[in-house]
CSV table of C-alpha atoms in Angstrom, one decimal:
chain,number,residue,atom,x,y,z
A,1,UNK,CA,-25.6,-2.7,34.1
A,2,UNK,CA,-24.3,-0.9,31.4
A,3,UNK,CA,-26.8,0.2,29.2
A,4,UNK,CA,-27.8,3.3,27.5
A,5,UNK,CA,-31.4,5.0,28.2
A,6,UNK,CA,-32.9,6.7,25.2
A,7,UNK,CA,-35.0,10.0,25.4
A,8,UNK,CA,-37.5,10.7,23.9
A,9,UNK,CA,-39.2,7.3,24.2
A,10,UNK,CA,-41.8,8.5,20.8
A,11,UNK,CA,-40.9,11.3,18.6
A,12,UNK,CA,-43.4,12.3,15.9
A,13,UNK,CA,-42.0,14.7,13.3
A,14,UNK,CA,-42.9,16.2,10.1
A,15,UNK,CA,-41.1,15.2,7.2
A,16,UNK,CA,-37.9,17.8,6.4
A,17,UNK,CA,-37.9,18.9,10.1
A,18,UNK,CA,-34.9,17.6,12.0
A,19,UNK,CA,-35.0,14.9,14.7
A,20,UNK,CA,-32.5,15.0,17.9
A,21,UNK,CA,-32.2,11.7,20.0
A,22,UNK,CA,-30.3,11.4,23.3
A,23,UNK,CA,-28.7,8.9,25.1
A,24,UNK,CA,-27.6,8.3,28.3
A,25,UNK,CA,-25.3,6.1,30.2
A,26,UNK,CA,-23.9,5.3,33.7
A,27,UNK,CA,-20.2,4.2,33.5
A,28,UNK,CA,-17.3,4.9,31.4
A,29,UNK,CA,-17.0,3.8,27.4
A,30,UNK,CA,-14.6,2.9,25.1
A,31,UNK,CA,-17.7,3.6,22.5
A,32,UNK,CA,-21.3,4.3,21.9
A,33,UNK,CA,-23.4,3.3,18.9
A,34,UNK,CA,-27.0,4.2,17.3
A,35,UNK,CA,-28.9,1.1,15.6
A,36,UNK,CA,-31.9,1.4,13.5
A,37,UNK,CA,-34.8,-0.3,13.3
A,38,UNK,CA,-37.3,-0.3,11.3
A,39,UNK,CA,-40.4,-2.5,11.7
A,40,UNK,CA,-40.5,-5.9,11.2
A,41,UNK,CA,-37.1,-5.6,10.5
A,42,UNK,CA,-33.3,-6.2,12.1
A,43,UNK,CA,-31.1,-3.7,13.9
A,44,UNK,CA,-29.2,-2.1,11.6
A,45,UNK,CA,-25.9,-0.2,12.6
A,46,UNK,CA,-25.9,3.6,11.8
A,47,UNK,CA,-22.6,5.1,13.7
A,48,UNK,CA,-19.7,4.6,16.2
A,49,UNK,CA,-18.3,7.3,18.2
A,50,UNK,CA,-15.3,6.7,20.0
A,51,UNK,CA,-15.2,7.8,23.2
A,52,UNK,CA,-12.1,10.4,22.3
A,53,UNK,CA,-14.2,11.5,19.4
A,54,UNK,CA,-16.9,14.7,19.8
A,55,UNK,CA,-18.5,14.8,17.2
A,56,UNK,CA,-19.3,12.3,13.6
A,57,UNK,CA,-21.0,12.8,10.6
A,58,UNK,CA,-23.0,10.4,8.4
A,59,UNK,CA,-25.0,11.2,6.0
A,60,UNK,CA,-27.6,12.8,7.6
A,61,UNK,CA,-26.9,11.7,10.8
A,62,UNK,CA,-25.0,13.7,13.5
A,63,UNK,CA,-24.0,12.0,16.8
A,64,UNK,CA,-22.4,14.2,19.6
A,65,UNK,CA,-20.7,12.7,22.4
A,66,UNK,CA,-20.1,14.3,25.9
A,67,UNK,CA,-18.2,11.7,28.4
A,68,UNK,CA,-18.0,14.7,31.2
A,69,UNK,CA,-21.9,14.5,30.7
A,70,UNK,CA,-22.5,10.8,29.5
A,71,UNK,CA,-24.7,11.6,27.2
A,72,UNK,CA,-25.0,11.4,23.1
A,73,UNK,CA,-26.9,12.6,21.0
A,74,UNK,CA,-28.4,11.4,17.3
A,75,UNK,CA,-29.6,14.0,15.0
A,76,UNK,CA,-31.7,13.1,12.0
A,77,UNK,CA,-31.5,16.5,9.3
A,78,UNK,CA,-34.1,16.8,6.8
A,79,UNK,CA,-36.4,14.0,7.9
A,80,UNK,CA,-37.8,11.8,5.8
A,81,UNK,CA,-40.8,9.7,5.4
A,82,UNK,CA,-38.4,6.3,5.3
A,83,UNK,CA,-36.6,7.6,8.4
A,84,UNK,CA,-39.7,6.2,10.6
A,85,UNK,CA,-38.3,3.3,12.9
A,86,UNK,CA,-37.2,2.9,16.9
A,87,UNK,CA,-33.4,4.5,17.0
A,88,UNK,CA,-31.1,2.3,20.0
A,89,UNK,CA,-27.7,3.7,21.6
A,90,UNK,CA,-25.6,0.4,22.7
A,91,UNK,CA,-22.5,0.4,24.5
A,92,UNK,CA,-20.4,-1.9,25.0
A,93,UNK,CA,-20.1,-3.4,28.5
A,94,UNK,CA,-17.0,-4.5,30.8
A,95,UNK,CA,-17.5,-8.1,29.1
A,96,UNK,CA,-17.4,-6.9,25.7
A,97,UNK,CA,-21.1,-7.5,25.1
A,98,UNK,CA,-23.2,-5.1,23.7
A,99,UNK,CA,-26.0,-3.7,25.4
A,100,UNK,CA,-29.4,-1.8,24.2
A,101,UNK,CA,-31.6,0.5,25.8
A,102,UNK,CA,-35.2,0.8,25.1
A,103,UNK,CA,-35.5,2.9,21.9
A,104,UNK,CA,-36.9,6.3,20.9
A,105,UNK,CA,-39.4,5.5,18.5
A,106,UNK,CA,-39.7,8.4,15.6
A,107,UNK,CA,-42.8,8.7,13.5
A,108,UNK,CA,-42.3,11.2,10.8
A,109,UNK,CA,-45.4,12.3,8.7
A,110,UNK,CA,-45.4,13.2,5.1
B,1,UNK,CA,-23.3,-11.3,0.9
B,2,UNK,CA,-26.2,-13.1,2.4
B,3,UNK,CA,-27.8,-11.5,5.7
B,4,UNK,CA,-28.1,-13.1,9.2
B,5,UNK,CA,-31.3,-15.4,8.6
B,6,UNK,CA,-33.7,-16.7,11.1
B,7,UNK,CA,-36.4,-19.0,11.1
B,8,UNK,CA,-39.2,-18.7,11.3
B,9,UNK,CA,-40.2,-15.3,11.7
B,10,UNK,CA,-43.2,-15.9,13.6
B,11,UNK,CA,-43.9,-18.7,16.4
B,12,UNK,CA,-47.0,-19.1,18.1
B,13,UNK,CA,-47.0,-22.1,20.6
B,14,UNK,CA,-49.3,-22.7,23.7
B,15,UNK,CA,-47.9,-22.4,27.3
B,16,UNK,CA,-45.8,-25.6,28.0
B,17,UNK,CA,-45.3,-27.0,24.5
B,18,UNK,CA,-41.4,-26.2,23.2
B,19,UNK,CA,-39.9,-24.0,20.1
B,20,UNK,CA,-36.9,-24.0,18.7
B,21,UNK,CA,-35.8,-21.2,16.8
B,22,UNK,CA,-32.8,-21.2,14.7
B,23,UNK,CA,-30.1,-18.3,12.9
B,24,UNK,CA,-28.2,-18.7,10.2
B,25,UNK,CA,-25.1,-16.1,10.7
B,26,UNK,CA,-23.3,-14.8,8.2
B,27,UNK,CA,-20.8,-17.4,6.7
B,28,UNK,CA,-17.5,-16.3,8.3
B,29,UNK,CA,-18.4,-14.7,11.0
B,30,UNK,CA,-17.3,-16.2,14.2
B,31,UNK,CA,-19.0,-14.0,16.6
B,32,UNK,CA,-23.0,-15.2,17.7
B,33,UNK,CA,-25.5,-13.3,19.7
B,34,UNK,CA,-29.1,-13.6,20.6
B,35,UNK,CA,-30.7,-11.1,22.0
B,36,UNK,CA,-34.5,-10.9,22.8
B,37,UNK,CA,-37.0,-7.9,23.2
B,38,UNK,CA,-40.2,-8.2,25.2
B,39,UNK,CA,-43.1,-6.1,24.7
B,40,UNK,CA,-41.1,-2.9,23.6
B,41,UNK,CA,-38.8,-3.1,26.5
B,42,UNK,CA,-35.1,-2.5,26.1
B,43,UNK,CA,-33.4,-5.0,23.9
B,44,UNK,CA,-31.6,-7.7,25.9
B,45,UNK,CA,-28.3,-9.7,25.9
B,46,UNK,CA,-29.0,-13.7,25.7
B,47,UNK,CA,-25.9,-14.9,24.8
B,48,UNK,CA,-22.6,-15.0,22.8
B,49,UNK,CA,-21.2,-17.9,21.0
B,50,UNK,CA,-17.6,-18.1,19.7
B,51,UNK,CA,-17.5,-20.2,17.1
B,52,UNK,CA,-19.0,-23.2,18.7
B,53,UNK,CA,-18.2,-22.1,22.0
B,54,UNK,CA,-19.9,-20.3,24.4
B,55,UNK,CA,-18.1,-17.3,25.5
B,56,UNK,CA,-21.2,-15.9,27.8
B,57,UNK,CA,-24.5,-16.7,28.6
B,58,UNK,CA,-25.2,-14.3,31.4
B,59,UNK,CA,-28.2,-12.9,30.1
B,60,UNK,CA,-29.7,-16.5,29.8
B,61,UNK,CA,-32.9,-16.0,31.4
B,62,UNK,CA,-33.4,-19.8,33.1
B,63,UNK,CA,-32.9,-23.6,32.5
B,64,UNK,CA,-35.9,-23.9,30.2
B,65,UNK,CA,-33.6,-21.8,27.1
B,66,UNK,CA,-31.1,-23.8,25.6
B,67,UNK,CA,-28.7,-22.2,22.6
B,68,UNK,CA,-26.1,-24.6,20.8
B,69,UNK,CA,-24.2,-23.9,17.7
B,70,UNK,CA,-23.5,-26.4,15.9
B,71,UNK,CA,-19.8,-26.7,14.2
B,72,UNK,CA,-19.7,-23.3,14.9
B,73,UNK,CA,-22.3,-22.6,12.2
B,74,UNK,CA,-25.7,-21.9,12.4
B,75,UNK,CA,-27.3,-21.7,16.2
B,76,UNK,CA,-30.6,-22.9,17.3
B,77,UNK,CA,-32.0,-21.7,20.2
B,78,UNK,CA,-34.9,-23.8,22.2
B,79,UNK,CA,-37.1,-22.6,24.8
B,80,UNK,CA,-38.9,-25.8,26.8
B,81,UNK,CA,-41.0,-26.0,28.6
B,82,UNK,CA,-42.5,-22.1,26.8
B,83,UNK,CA,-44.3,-20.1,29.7
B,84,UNK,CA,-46.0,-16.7,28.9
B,85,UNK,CA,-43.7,-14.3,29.7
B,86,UNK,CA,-41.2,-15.8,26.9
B,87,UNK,CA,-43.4,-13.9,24.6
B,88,UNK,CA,-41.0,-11.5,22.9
B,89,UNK,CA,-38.7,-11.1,19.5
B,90,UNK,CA,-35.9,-13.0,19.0
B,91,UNK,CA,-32.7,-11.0,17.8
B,92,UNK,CA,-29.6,-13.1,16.1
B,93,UNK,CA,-26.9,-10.9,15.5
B,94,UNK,CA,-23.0,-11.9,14.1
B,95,UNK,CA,-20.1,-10.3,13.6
B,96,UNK,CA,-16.5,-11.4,12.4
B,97,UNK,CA,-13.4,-11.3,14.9
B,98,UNK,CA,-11.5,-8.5,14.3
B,99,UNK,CA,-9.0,-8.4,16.8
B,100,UNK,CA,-8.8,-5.1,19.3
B,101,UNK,CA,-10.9,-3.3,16.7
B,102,UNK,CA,-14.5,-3.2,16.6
B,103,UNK,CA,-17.0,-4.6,14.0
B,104,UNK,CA,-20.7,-3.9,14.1
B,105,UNK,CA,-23.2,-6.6,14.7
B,106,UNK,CA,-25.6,-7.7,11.8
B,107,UNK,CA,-28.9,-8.7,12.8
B,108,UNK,CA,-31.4,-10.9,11.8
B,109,UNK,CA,-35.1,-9.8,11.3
B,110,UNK,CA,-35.8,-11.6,14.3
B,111,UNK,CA,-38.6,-14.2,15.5
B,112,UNK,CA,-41.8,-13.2,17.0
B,113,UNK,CA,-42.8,-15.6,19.4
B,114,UNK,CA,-46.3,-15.6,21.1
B,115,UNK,CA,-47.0,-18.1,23.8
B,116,UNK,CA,-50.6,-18.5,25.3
């Protein structure tokens, strides 16, 4: 099925140092997106990268994207204390659903 | 703007009893999903509702789940007879139609449901 597979599954950070997600995938993609969630909480979306797109910025957020690979990438700059939640890639399958991995979970410690 | 609201956020019914859970979208969107994670396992597709139609229940695990939408507003989702392994958090999630383009989904804070 299309669905993207997170690594790391945990991730435990300081705060300020920078945290690098990645996400892999099977078949091709029109795009990819990261959710956030913290817990307790909803997904929330974070970023869309189009699958003709390399590269997007966000805030703090950096997402790569390398279809010759099939594989993105989430980097979290400057980490902070609020930043602690499970990160998803989805992609969107043949159907037009939208379909989640299992998470990296990222702790990051004052 | 409201958020997608569910209800209730926690559920916890012995094996064989029934639970219905229910998501409030966000007013205008047409676009309905549930989705349901079990025991930190990847997040997975339920099903898609259209307005009140459904457009794909694929990921519908068995007979025992039934989704409906009424008027193409809020959706209630019922689980009966509940067996163990429904255990899990329930994920609504809408989105307006947009045409070719996309729109992220908002999600709910989901239901917690514990059978046992």
């Amino acid at each position: 099925s299309q669905q993207g597979e997170e690594d790391p599954q945990a991730l435990s950070i300081q705060e300020g140092e920078n945290a690098t997600m990645n996400c892999s995938y099977k078949t091709s993609i029109n795009n990819l997106q990261w959710y956030r969630q913290n817990s307790g909480r909803g997904l929330v979306h974070l970023i869309l990268i189009r699958s003709n797109e390399r590269e997007k910025h966000s805030g703090r957020l950096r997402v790569t994207l390398d279809t010759s690979k099939k594989s993105s990438s989430l980097l979290i700059t400057a980490s902070r204390a609020a930043d602690t939640a499970s990160y998803f890639c989805a992609l969107t399958d043949s159907w037009g659903k939208l379909q989640f991995g299992a998470g990296t979970q990222v702790v990051v410690t004052p | 703007e409201a958020g997608v609201t569910q209800f209730p956020s926690h559920s916890v019914i012995e094996k064989g009893q029934t639970v219905t859970l229910r998501c409030d979208p966000i007013s205008g969107h047409d676009n309905l999903y549930w989705y349901r994670r079990v025991m930190g396992k990847e997040i997975k597709f339920l099903l898609h509702f259209v307005k009140e139609s459904k457009q794909d229940e694929s990921g519908m695990p068995n007979n025992r789940f039934l989704a409906e939408r009424t008027g193409g507003t809020y959706s209630t989702l019922k689980v009966q007879p509940a067996e163990l392994e429904d255990s899990g958090v329930y994920f609504c999630a809408s989105s307006p139609s947009v045409g070719d383009d996309y729109s992220p989904l908002h999600f709910g804070n989901g239901t917690r449901l514990t059978v046992t």
